[in-house]
Tab-separated table of C-alpha atoms and ligand atoms in Angstrom:
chain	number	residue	atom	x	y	z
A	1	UNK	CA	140.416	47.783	61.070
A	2	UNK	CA	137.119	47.048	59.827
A	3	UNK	CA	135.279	50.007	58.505
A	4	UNK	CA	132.179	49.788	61.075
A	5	UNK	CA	134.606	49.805	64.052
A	6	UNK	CA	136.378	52.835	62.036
A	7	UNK	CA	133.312	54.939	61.316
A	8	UNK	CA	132.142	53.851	65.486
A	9	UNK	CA	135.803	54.999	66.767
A	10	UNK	CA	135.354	58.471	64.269
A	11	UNK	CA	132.390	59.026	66.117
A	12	UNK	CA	133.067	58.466	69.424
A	13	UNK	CA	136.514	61.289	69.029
A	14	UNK	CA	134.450	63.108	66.975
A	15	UNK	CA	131.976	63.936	69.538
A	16	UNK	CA	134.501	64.024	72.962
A	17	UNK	CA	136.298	66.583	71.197
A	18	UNK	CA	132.905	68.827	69.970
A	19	UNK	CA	131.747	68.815	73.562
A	20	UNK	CA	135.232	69.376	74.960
A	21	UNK	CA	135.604	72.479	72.549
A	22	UNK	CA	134.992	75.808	74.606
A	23	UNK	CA	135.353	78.241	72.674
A	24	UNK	CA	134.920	79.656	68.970
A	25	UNK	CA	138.704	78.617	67.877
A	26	UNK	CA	138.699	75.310	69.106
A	27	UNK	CA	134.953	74.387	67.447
A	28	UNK	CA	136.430	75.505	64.460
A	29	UNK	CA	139.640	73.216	64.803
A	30	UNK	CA	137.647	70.159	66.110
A	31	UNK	CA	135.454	70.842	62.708
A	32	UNK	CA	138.693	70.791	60.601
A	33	UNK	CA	140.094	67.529	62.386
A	34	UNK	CA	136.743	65.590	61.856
A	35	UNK	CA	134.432	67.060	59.335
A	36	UNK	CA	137.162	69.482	56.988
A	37	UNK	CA	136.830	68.871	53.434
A	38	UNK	CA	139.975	68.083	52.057
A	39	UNK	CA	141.913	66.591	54.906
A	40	UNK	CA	139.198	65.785	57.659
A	41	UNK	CA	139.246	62.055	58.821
A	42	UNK	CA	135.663	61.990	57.559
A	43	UNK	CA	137.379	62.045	54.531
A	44	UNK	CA	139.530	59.128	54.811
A	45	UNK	CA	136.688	56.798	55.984
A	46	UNK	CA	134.975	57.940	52.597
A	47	UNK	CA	137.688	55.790	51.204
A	48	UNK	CA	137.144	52.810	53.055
A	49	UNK	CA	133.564	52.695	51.723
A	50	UNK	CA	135.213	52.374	48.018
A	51	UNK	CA	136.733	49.313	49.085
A	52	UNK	CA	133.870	47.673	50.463
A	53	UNK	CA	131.973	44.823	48.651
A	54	UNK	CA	128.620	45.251	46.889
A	55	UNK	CA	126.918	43.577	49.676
A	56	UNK	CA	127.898	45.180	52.621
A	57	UNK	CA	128.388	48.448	50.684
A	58	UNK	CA	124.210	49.644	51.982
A	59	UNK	CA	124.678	49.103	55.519
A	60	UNK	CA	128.145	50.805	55.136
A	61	UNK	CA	126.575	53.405	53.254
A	62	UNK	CA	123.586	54.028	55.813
A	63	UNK	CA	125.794	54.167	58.653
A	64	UNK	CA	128.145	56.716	57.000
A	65	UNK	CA	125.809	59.069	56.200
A	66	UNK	CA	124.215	58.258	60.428
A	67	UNK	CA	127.536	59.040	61.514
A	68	UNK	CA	128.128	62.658	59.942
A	69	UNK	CA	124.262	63.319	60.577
A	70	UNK	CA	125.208	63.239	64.381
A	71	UNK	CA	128.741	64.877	64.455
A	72	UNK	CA	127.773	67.635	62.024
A	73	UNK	CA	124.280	67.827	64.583
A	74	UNK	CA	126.584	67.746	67.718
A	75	UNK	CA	128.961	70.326	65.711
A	76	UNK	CA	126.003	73.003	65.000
A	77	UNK	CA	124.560	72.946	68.786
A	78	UNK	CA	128.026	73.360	69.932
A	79	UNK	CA	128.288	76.136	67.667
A	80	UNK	CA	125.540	77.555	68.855
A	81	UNK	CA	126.486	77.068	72.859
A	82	UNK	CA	129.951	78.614	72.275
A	83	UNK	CA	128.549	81.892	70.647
A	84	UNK	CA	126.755	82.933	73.644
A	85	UNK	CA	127.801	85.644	75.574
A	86	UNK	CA	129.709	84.090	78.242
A	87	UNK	CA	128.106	84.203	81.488
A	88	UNK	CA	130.206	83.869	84.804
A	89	UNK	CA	128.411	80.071	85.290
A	90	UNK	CA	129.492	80.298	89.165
A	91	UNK	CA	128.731	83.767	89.668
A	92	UNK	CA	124.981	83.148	90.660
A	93	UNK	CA	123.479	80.414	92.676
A	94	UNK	CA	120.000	80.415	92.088
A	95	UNK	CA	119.560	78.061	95.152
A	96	UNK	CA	121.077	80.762	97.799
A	97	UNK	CA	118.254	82.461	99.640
A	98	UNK	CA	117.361	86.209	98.203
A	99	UNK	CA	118.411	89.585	100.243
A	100	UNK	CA	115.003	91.144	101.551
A	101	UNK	CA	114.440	93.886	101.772
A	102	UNK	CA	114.732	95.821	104.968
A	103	UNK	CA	110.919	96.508	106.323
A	104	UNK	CA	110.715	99.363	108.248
A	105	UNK	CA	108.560	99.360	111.249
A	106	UNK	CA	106.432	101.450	113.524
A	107	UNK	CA	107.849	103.487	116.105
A	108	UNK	CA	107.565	102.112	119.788
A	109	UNK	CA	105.004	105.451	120.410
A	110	UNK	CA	103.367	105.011	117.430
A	111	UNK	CA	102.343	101.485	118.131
A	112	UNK	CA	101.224	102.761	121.691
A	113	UNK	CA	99.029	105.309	120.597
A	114	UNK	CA	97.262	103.176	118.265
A	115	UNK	CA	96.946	100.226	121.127
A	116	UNK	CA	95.532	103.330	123.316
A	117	UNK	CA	93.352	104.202	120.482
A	118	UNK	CA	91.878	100.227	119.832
A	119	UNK	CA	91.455	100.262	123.832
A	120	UNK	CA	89.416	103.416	124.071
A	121	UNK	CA	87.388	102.590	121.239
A	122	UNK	CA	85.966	99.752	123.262
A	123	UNK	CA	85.008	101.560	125.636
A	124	UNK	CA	83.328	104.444	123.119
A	125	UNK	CA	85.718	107.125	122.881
A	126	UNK	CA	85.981	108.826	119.581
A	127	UNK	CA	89.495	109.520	118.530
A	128	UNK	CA	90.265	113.265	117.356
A	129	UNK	CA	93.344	115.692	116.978
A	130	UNK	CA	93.933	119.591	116.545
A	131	UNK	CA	96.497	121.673	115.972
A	132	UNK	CA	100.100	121.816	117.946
A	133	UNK	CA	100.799	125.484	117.744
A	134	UNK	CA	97.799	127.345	119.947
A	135	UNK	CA	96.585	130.312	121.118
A	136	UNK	CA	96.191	131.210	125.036
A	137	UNK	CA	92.502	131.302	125.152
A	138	UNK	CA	92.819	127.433	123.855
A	139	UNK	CA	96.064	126.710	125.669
A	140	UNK	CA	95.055	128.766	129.008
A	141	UNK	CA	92.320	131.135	129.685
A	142	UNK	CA	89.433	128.801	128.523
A	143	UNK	CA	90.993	126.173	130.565
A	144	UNK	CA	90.489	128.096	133.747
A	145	UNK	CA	94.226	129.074	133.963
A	146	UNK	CA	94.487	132.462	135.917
A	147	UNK	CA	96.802	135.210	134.385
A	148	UNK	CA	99.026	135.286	136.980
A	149	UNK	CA	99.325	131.341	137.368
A	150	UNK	CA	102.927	129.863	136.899
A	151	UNK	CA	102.192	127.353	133.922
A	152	UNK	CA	102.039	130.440	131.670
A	153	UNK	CA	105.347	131.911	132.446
A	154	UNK	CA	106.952	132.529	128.963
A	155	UNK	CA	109.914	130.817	130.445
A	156	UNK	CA	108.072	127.652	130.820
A	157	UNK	CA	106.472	127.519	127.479
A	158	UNK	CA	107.383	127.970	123.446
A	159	UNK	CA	106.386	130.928	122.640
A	160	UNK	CA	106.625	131.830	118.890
A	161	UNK	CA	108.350	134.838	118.947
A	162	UNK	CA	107.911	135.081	114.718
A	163	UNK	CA	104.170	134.243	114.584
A	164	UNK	CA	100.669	135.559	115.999
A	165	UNK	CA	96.979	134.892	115.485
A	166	UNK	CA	94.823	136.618	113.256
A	167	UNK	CA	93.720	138.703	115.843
A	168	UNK	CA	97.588	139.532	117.119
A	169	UNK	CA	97.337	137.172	119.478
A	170	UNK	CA	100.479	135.683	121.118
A	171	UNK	CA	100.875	131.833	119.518
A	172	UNK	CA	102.868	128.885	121.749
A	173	UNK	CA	103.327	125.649	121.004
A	174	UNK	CA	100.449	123.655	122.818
A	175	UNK	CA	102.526	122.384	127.008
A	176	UNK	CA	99.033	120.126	126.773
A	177	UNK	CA	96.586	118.562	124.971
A	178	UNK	CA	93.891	119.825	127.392
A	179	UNK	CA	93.262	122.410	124.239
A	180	UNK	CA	91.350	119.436	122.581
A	181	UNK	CA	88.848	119.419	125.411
A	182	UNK	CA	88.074	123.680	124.517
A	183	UNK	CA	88.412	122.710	121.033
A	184	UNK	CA	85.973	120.088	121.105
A	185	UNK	CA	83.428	121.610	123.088
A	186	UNK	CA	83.573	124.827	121.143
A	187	UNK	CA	82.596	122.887	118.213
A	188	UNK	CA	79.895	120.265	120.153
A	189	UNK	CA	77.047	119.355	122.241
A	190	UNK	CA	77.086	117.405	124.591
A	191	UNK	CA	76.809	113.594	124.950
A	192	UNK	CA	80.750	113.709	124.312
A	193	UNK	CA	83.600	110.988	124.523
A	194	UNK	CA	86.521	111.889	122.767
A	195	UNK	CA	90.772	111.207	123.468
A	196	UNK	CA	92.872	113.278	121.722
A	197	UNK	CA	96.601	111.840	121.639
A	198	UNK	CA	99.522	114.001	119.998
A	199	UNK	CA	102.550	115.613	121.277
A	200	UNK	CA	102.954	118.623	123.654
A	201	UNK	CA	106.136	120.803	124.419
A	202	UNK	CA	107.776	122.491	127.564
A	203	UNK	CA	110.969	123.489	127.895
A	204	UNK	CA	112.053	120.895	130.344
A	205	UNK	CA	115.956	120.074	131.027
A	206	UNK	CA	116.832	116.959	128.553
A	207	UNK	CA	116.928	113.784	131.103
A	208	UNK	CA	116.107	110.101	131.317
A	209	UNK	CA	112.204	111.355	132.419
A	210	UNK	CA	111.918	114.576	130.528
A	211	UNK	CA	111.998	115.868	127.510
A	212	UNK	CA	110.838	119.416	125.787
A	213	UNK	CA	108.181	117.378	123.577
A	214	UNK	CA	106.500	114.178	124.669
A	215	UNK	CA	103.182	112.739	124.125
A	216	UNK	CA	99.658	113.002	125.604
A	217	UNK	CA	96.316	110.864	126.118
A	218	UNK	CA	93.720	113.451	126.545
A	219	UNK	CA	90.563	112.332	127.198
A	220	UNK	CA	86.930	114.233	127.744
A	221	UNK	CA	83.835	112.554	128.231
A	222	UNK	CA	80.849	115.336	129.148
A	223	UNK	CA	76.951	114.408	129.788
A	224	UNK	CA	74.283	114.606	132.026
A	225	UNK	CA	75.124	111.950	134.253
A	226	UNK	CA	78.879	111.694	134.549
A	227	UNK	CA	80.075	111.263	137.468
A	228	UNK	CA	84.341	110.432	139.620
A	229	UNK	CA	83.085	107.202	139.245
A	230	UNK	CA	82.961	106.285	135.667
A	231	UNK	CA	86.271	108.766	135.670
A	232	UNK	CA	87.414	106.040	138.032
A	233	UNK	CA	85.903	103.233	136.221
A	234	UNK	CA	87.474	104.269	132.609
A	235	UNK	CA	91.163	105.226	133.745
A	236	UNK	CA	90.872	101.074	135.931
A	237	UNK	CA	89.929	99.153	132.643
A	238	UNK	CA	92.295	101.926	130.614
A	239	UNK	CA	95.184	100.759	132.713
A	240	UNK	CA	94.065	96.851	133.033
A	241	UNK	CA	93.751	96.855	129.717
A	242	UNK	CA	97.200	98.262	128.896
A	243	UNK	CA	99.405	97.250	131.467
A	244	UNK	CA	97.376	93.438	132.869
A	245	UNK	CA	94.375	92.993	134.580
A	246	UNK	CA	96.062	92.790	137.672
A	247	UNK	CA	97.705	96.668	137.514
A	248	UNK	CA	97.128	98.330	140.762
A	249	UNK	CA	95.728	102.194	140.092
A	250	UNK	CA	95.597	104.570	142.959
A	251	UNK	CA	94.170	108.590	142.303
A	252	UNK	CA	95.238	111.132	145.019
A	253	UNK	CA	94.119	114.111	145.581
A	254	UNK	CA	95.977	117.061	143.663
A	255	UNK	CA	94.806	120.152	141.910
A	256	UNK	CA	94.382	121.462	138.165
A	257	UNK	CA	92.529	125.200	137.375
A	258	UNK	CA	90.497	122.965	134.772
A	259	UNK	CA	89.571	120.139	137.203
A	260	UNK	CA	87.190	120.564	140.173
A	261	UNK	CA	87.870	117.704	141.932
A	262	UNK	CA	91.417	116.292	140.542
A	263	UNK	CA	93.012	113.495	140.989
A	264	UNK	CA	96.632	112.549	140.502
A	265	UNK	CA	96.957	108.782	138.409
A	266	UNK	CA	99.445	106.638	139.719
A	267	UNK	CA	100.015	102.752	139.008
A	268	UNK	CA	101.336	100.359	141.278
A	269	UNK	CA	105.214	99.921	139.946
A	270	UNK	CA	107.677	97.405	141.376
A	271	UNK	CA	108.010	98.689	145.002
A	272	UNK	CA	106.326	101.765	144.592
A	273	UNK	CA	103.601	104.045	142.808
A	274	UNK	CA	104.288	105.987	139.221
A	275	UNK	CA	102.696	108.788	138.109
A	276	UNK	CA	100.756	108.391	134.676
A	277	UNK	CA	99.197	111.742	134.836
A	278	UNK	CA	96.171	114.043	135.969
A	279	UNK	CA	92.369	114.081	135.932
A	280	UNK	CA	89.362	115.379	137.627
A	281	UNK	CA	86.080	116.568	136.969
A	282	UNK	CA	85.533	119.204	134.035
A	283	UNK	CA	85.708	123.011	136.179
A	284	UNK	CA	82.034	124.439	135.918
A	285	UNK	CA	84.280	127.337	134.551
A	286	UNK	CA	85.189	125.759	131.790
A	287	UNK	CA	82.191	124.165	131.033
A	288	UNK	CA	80.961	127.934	131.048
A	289	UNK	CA	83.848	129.361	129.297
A	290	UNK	CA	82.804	126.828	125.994
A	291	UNK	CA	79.117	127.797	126.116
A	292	UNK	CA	77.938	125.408	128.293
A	293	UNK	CA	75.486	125.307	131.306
A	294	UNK	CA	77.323	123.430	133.871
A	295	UNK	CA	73.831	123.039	135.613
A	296	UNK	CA	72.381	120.743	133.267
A	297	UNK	CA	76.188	118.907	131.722
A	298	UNK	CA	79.461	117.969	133.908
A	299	UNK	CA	81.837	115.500	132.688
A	300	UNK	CA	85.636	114.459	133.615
A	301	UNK	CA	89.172	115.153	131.763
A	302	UNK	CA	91.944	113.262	132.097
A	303	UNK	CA	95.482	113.805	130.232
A	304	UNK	CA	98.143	110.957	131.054
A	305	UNK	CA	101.570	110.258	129.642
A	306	UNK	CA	102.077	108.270	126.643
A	307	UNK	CA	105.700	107.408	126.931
A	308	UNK	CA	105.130	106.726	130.726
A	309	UNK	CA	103.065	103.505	129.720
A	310	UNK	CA	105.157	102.042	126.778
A	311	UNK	CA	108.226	102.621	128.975
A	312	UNK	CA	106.761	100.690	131.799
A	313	UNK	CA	105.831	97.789	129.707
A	314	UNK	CA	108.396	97.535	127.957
A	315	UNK	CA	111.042	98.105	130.695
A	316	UNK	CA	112.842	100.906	128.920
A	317	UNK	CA	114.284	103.309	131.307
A	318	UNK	CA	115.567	106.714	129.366
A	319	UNK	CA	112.998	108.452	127.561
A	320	UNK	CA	115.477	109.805	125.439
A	321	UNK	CA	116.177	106.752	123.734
A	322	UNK	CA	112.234	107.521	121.931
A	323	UNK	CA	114.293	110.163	119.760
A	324	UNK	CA	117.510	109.445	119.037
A	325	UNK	CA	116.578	107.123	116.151
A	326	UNK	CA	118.998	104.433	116.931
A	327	UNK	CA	117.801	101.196	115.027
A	328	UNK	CA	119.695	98.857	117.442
A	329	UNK	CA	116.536	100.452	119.665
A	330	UNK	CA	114.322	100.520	117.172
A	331	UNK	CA	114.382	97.119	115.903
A	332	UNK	CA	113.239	95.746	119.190
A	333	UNK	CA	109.806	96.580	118.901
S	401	LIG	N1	96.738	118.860	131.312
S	401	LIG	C1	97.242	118.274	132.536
S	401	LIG	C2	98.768	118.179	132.454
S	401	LIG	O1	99.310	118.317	131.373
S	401	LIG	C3	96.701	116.901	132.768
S	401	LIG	C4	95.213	116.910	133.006
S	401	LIG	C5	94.347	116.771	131.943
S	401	LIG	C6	94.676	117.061	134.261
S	401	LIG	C7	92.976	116.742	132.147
S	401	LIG	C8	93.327	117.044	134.487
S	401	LIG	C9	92.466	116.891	133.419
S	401	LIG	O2	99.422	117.982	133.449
């Protein structure tokens, strides 16, 4: 065999077996095989260059030393390659989509009251909130709700039996948010437009239309010139806006201590009407029992059901489904 083809064929084995080498051991053996000084085949192609005549003995010579250059280069990058730490190669797919994260999301009455909110801020109501647990004067008597009146039967309301005002007062957790309007007043003149929306408790039996705490649109506007008919007009575009511009709303007469007229709020609802809630015009009482001269301001109050709206929209049919915190429920929305 020529020595060209020789030192070609070396380099060509030399370099198969470098790359095929996985590991520490076999590097090493590969480097004895090809590249070892006493035995390696490098070694006996040294030889061949002895033999060689003067002439041919420089390009010989170059390609020699060309030849270990590369294997001995090929030998050290292997080296290098096989140290690492070995890394499961298949183990990670770079190419696979990621796991996100799961987002939470808001709850199905949080996103109401906030659409409530957006809609009565059009239309110039100022959003604000008070307290849950409340006194009677806040909860009752300023509200125009006789002693002996039924709604303040300590059977039908949460009474704190651990707690009492300042004054040793009896404290209850709020059955309306009609204590925003007393609130409100007691703190304001008049012009006023404010909705108050939070929750409110009675202890109701547990079933797919009550619950002992649901939610409630309050709402209060109070001036020198309001009149049933912007009560009218507001609670119309509330509802169009809400449920579609075509939503039927019918008020019937009905009766509240803090409402002088009231109105019952129903919507037009498949074949019949639902009830959303009460309103009426702001009792001269009332107006009185806050301070105010109910010759010169009057105003309306309404106070509707939150749930009763994002039900109806969204076709759910057990309001208990709001708080059991079931994601399969949740996710929907
Ligand atoms: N507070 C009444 C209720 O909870 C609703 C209402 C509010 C009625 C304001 C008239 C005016 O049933």
């Amino acid at each position: 065999m020529d020595p060209i083809t020789a030192l070609a064929e070396f380099e060509q084995a030399a370099l198969a077996s470098i790359a095929a080498a996985n590991n520490a051991a076999a590097l090493e053996q590969a480097r004895i095989e090809f590249l070892g000084k006493k035995q390696g085949r490098l070694k006996d192609l040294q030889s061949l260059l002895g033999k060689a005549t003067p002439e041919e003995r420089p390009v010989l010579g170059k390609r020699f030393n060309d030849v270990k250059t590369a294997v001995e280069a090929a030998l050290e990058a292997r080296q290098a390659i096989v140290a690492k730490p070995k890394v499961a190669a298949t183990a990670i797919d770079l190419t696979l989509p990621g796991t996100l994260p799961e987002l939470g999301r808001l709850h199905p009455l949080t996103q109401t009251v906030r659409e409530f909110q957006q809609i009565m801020a059009r239309f110039g109501f100022e959003v604000v909130d008070d307290r849950e647990l409340e006194d009677e004067r806040h909860n009752f008597d300023a509200l125009n709700i006789p002693l002996e009146h039924p709604a303040r039967d300590p059977l039908d309301n949460f009474y704190l039996a651990a707690a009492c005002t300042a004054s040793g007062k009896p404290v209850l957790m709020r059955s309306q948010t009609s204590t925003v309007q007393i609130r409100v007043m007691e703190q304001r003149q008049p012009p006023i437009r404010v909705i108050s929306l939070g929750r409110v408790y009675r202890p109701d039996d547990i079933d797919a239309t009550h619950h002992v705490m649901f939610h409630q649109m309050e709402g209060l506007m109070i001036g020198r010139d309001v009149t049933m008919a912007s009560l009218k007009s507001v609670l119309r575009m509330f509802a169009a806006a809400y449920l579609g511009g075509d939503t039927e709303v019918r008020f019937r007469p009905s009766f509240f201590p803090f409402t002088e007229p009231s109105v019952e709020v129903d919507v037009r609802w498949k074949n019949g009407w639902l009830e959303l809630g009460g309103a009426g015009m702001v009792d001269p009482n009332v107006l009185q029992s806050v301070g105010y001269d109910p010759e010169e301001y009057g105003g309306f109050a309404f106070g509707l059901g939150i749930a009763r709206f994002c039900m109806l929209r969204h076709g759910i049919d057990d309001i208990r489904l709001f708080y059991q915190n079931d994601v399969r429920f949740l996710r929907q929305f």
